[in-house]
Short mmCIF file of C-alpha atoms and ligand atoms in Angstrom, two decimals:
data_model
loop_
_atom_site.label_atom_id
_atom_site.label_comp_id
_atom_site.label_asym_id
_atom_site.label_seq_id
_atom_site.Cartn_x
_atom_site.Cartn_y
_atom_site.Cartn_z
CA MET P 11 5.50 -1.65 0.71
CA PHE P 12 4.61 -4.11 -2.02
CA LYS P 13 3.53 -4.28 -5.64
CA ILE P 14 -0.13 -4.35 -6.67
CA ASN P 15 -0.89 -6.33 -9.79
CA LYS P 16 -3.48 -4.05 -11.33
CA THR P 17 -6.03 -5.59 -13.70
CA GLU P 18 -8.22 -4.02 -16.36
CA GLU P 19 -11.13 -1.96 -15.12
CA PRO P 20 -13.93 -4.38 -14.18
CA GLN P 21 -17.12 -4.23 -16.23
CA PHE P 22 -19.35 -3.64 -13.18
CA PHE P 23 -17.49 -0.39 -12.48
CA ARG P 24 -17.78 0.79 -16.08
CA ASP P 25 -21.52 0.04 -15.94
CA TYR P 26 -21.87 1.86 -12.63
CA LYS P 27 -20.26 5.03 -13.98
CA LYS P 28 -22.40 4.95 -17.09
CA ARG P 29 -25.59 4.42 -15.09
CA ASN P 30 -24.94 6.93 -12.32
CA ASN P 31 -22.76 9.52 -13.95
CA PRO P 32 -20.92 10.46 -10.73
CA LYS P 33 -19.25 13.87 -10.61
CA SER P 34 -17.31 13.70 -7.37
CA TRP P 35 -16.07 11.00 -5.04
CA LYS P 36 -19.04 11.63 -2.75
CA ASP P 37 -21.35 10.53 -5.58
CA PHE P 38 -19.95 7.00 -5.45
CA SER P 39 -22.11 4.83 -3.20
CA TYR P 40 -20.87 2.89 -0.21
CA ASP P 41 -21.82 -0.31 -2.04
CA ILE P 42 -19.80 0.37 -5.16
CA LYS P 43 -16.76 1.31 -3.10
CA ARG P 44 -17.11 -1.91 -1.13
CA GLN P 45 -17.53 -3.91 -4.31
CA LEU P 46 -14.39 -2.32 -5.76
CA LYS P 47 -12.40 -3.09 -2.63
CA GLU P 48 -13.55 -6.70 -2.70
CA TYR P 49 -12.60 -6.96 -6.35
CA MET P 50 -9.14 -5.48 -5.79
CA PHE P 51 -8.39 -7.73 -2.80
CA GLU P 52 -9.48 -10.75 -4.75
CA ASN P 53 -7.74 -10.01 -8.03
CA GLU P 54 -4.86 -7.66 -7.40
CA TYR P 55 -3.50 -8.38 -3.92
CA GLU P 56 -0.97 -11.14 -3.79
CA TYR P 57 -0.77 -11.23 0.03
CA LYS P 58 -3.92 -12.33 1.79
CA ASN P 59 -4.88 -13.23 5.35
CA GLU P 60 -7.99 -14.39 7.19
CA GLU P 61 -9.26 -10.79 7.46
CA GLY P 62 -8.62 -9.67 3.91
CA SER P 63 -5.23 -8.37 2.93
CA TYR P 64 -2.58 -5.81 3.86
CA CYS P 65 -2.18 -2.12 3.27
CA PRO P 66 0.29 -2.01 0.36
CA TYR P 67 2.07 0.94 1.98
CA CYS P 68 2.50 0.11 5.70
CA GLU P 69 1.68 -3.62 5.38
CA LEU P 70 -0.65 -3.77 8.37
CA LYS P 71 -3.72 -5.98 8.02
CA ILE P 72 -6.79 -4.41 6.47
CA ASN P 73 -10.28 -5.67 5.70
CA LEU P 74 -13.34 -4.27 3.92
CA GLU P 75 -14.34 -2.18 6.95
CA ASN P 76 -11.08 -0.64 8.09
CA SER P 77 -9.79 0.37 4.68
CA GLN P 78 -10.44 2.93 2.01
CA ILE P 79 -9.98 3.37 -1.69
CA GLU P 80 -6.88 5.43 -2.10
CA HIS P 81 -6.32 7.60 -5.16
CA ILE P 82 -2.63 7.18 -5.89
CA TYR P 83 -2.61 10.51 -7.74
CA PRO P 84 -4.59 12.65 -5.25
CA LYS P 85 -8.06 13.36 -6.61
CA ASP P 86 -8.06 17.07 -5.75
CA LYS P 87 -4.84 17.71 -7.58
CA PHE P 88 -5.61 15.38 -10.49
CA PRO P 89 -9.39 15.58 -11.03
CA GLU P 90 -9.01 13.77 -14.35
CA LYS P 91 -7.91 10.72 -12.37
CA LEU P 92 -10.87 10.76 -9.98
CA MET P 93 -12.75 8.01 -11.82
CA GLU P 94 -9.80 6.25 -13.36
CA TYR P 95 -9.74 2.70 -12.11
CA SER P 96 -5.97 2.34 -12.64
CA ASN P 97 -5.48 5.08 -10.03
CA TYR P 98 -7.13 3.07 -7.20
CA LEU P 99 -5.80 0.82 -4.53
CA VAL P 100 -7.09 -0.28 -1.13
CA ALA P 101 -5.11 1.13 1.79
CA CYS P 102 -5.45 1.57 5.55
CA ILE P 103 -7.19 4.53 7.19
CA ASN P 104 -4.49 5.27 9.75
CA PRO P 105 -4.66 9.09 10.11
CA VAL P 106 -0.90 9.60 10.46
CA THR P 107 0.50 7.31 7.76
CA CYS P 108 -0.10 6.07 4.21
CA GLY P 109 -2.82 7.68 2.06
CA GLN P 110 -4.07 9.86 4.90
CA ASN P 111 -0.65 11.31 5.47
CA LYS P 112 -0.04 11.75 1.74
CA GLY P 113 -3.35 13.63 1.43
CA ASN P 114 -3.24 16.08 -1.46
CA ARG P 115 0.51 16.09 -1.76
CA TRP P 116 2.21 14.65 -4.79
CA GLU P 117 5.83 14.17 -5.89
CA ASN P 118 6.86 12.76 -9.23
CA TYR P 119 9.47 10.64 -7.45
CA PHE P 120 6.71 8.76 -5.60
CA ILE P 121 6.97 5.00 -6.19
CA ASN P 122 3.60 4.03 -7.66
CA PRO P 123 3.11 0.43 -6.49
CA THR P 124 0.78 -0.37 -9.39
CA ILE P 125 3.59 0.41 -11.85
CA GLU P 126 6.86 -0.30 -10.09
CA ASP P 127 7.91 -2.89 -7.57
CA PRO P 128 8.65 -1.00 -4.33
CA GLU P 129 10.88 -3.83 -3.17
CA LYS P 130 13.34 -2.74 -5.82
CA TYR P 131 13.83 0.51 -3.90
CA LEU P 132 13.14 -0.26 -0.25
CA GLU P 133 14.42 -2.55 2.46
CA TYR P 134 14.28 -2.75 6.24
CA ASP P 135 16.89 -1.94 8.82
CA LEU P 136 16.31 -4.90 11.14
CA MET P 137 17.84 -3.13 14.16
CA SER P 138 15.62 -0.04 14.15
CA GLY P 139 12.59 -1.39 12.27
CA LYS P 140 12.89 1.47 9.81
CA ILE P 141 12.31 1.31 6.07
CA ILE P 142 15.40 2.55 4.25
CA PRO P 143 16.53 3.01 0.63
CA LYS P 144 18.20 -0.02 -0.92
CA GLU P 145 20.40 2.37 -2.91
CA LYS P 146 22.93 4.03 -0.58
CA ASP P 147 24.29 6.60 -3.04
CA THR P 148 22.36 9.77 -2.16
CA GLN P 149 22.88 11.18 -5.66
CA LYS P 150 21.08 8.32 -7.37
CA ILE P 151 17.45 8.61 -8.45
CA GLU P 152 16.65 5.27 -6.76
CA TYR P 153 17.72 6.76 -3.42
CA LYS P 154 15.63 9.90 -3.94
CA LYS P 155 12.55 7.92 -4.92
CA ALA P 156 12.81 5.83 -1.79
CA ILE P 157 13.22 8.89 0.47
CA VAL P 158 10.32 10.79 -1.12
CA THR P 159 8.02 7.79 -0.82
CA ILE P 160 8.92 7.02 2.80
CA GLU P 161 8.30 10.68 3.68
CA LEU P 162 4.98 11.10 1.82
CA LEU P 163 3.55 7.98 3.47
CA ASN P 164 5.27 8.55 6.84
CA LEU P 165 6.40 4.92 6.77
CA ASN P 166 8.82 5.43 9.64
CA HIS P 167 6.24 6.64 12.13
CA PRO P 168 7.53 5.55 15.58
CA ARG P 169 4.51 3.32 16.16
CA LEU P 170 5.12 1.45 12.91
CA CYS P 171 8.84 1.07 13.66
CA ASN P 172 8.02 -0.34 17.10
CA MET P 173 5.56 -2.81 15.66
CA ARG P 174 8.17 -3.91 13.12
CA LYS P 175 10.82 -4.25 15.84
CA ASN P 176 8.48 -6.41 17.93
CA PHE P 177 7.68 -8.47 14.87
CA ILE P 178 11.37 -8.99 14.10
CA ARG P 179 12.04 -10.01 17.70
CA GLU P 180 9.13 -12.45 17.73
CA CYS P 181 10.27 -13.98 14.45
CA LEU P 182 13.81 -14.48 15.71
CA CYS P 183 12.59 -16.03 18.98
CA SER P 184 10.41 -18.54 17.25
CA PHE P 185 11.13 -21.10 14.60
CA ASP P 186 7.51 -20.94 13.63
CA CYS P 187 7.26 -17.24 12.80
CA VAL P 188 5.67 -17.87 9.43
CA LYS P 189 2.75 -19.60 11.05
CA TYR P 190 2.08 -17.25 13.95
CA TYR P 191 3.05 -13.78 12.83
CA ASP P 192 1.48 -12.66 9.65
CA ASN P 193 1.77 -8.88 9.54
CA PHE P 194 4.36 -7.22 7.33
CA PRO P 195 4.72 -9.68 4.44
CA THR P 196 7.81 -8.13 2.80
CA LEU P 197 9.52 -7.65 6.19
CA LYS P 198 8.91 -11.33 6.87
CA THR P 199 10.50 -12.23 3.54
CA GLN P 200 13.58 -10.16 4.38
CA ILE P 201 13.92 -11.69 7.87
CA ILE P 202 13.72 -15.19 6.42
CA THR P 203 16.30 -14.34 3.76
CA ASP P 204 18.71 -12.37 5.96
CA TYR P 205 18.68 -14.86 8.82
CA ASN P 206 18.36 -17.91 6.64
CA LEU P 207 15.34 -19.13 8.64
ZN1 ZN S 325 -1.15 1.72 5.62
#
């Protein structure tokens, strides 16, 4: 999970809202959602690849087609944040992880990646492929925030852990991992650091 460098609300989105006066998320057109995603990838996502970017939660590759605008504060629970640009990011549409798994649930301990740097709280266990809290003291708020976030997004779904394990293995078998394997940008950083590659 990585940080999103949120910008000011773009003018085209302000104009769109003024012109169309949308009342619910369904009122936003396919085109404006696509335009927003393009804008966010371009201006707010540090990690890019040939397809587009990565889901800031699970770090799998996403592009304009296989992604969605995720309301960080769920729109049903926080209707006042439905149209608030600062509440948007682009995430994957995997039904069992990330925004889809979070759904309408909300916890104040959730690490909002537009405000805080998730890498401050999370790291990888390179044996199991799991995301774990950096803070090991279970009484500390940093530990609780990590646990709540991992759970809400289901970041240790077995499929994800297996993909990470394969990725780790591939990286360690190849001196050229940076070139050939480009999923999981923060995992890659940790592998390079931990193994001094
Ligand atoms: Zn995801």
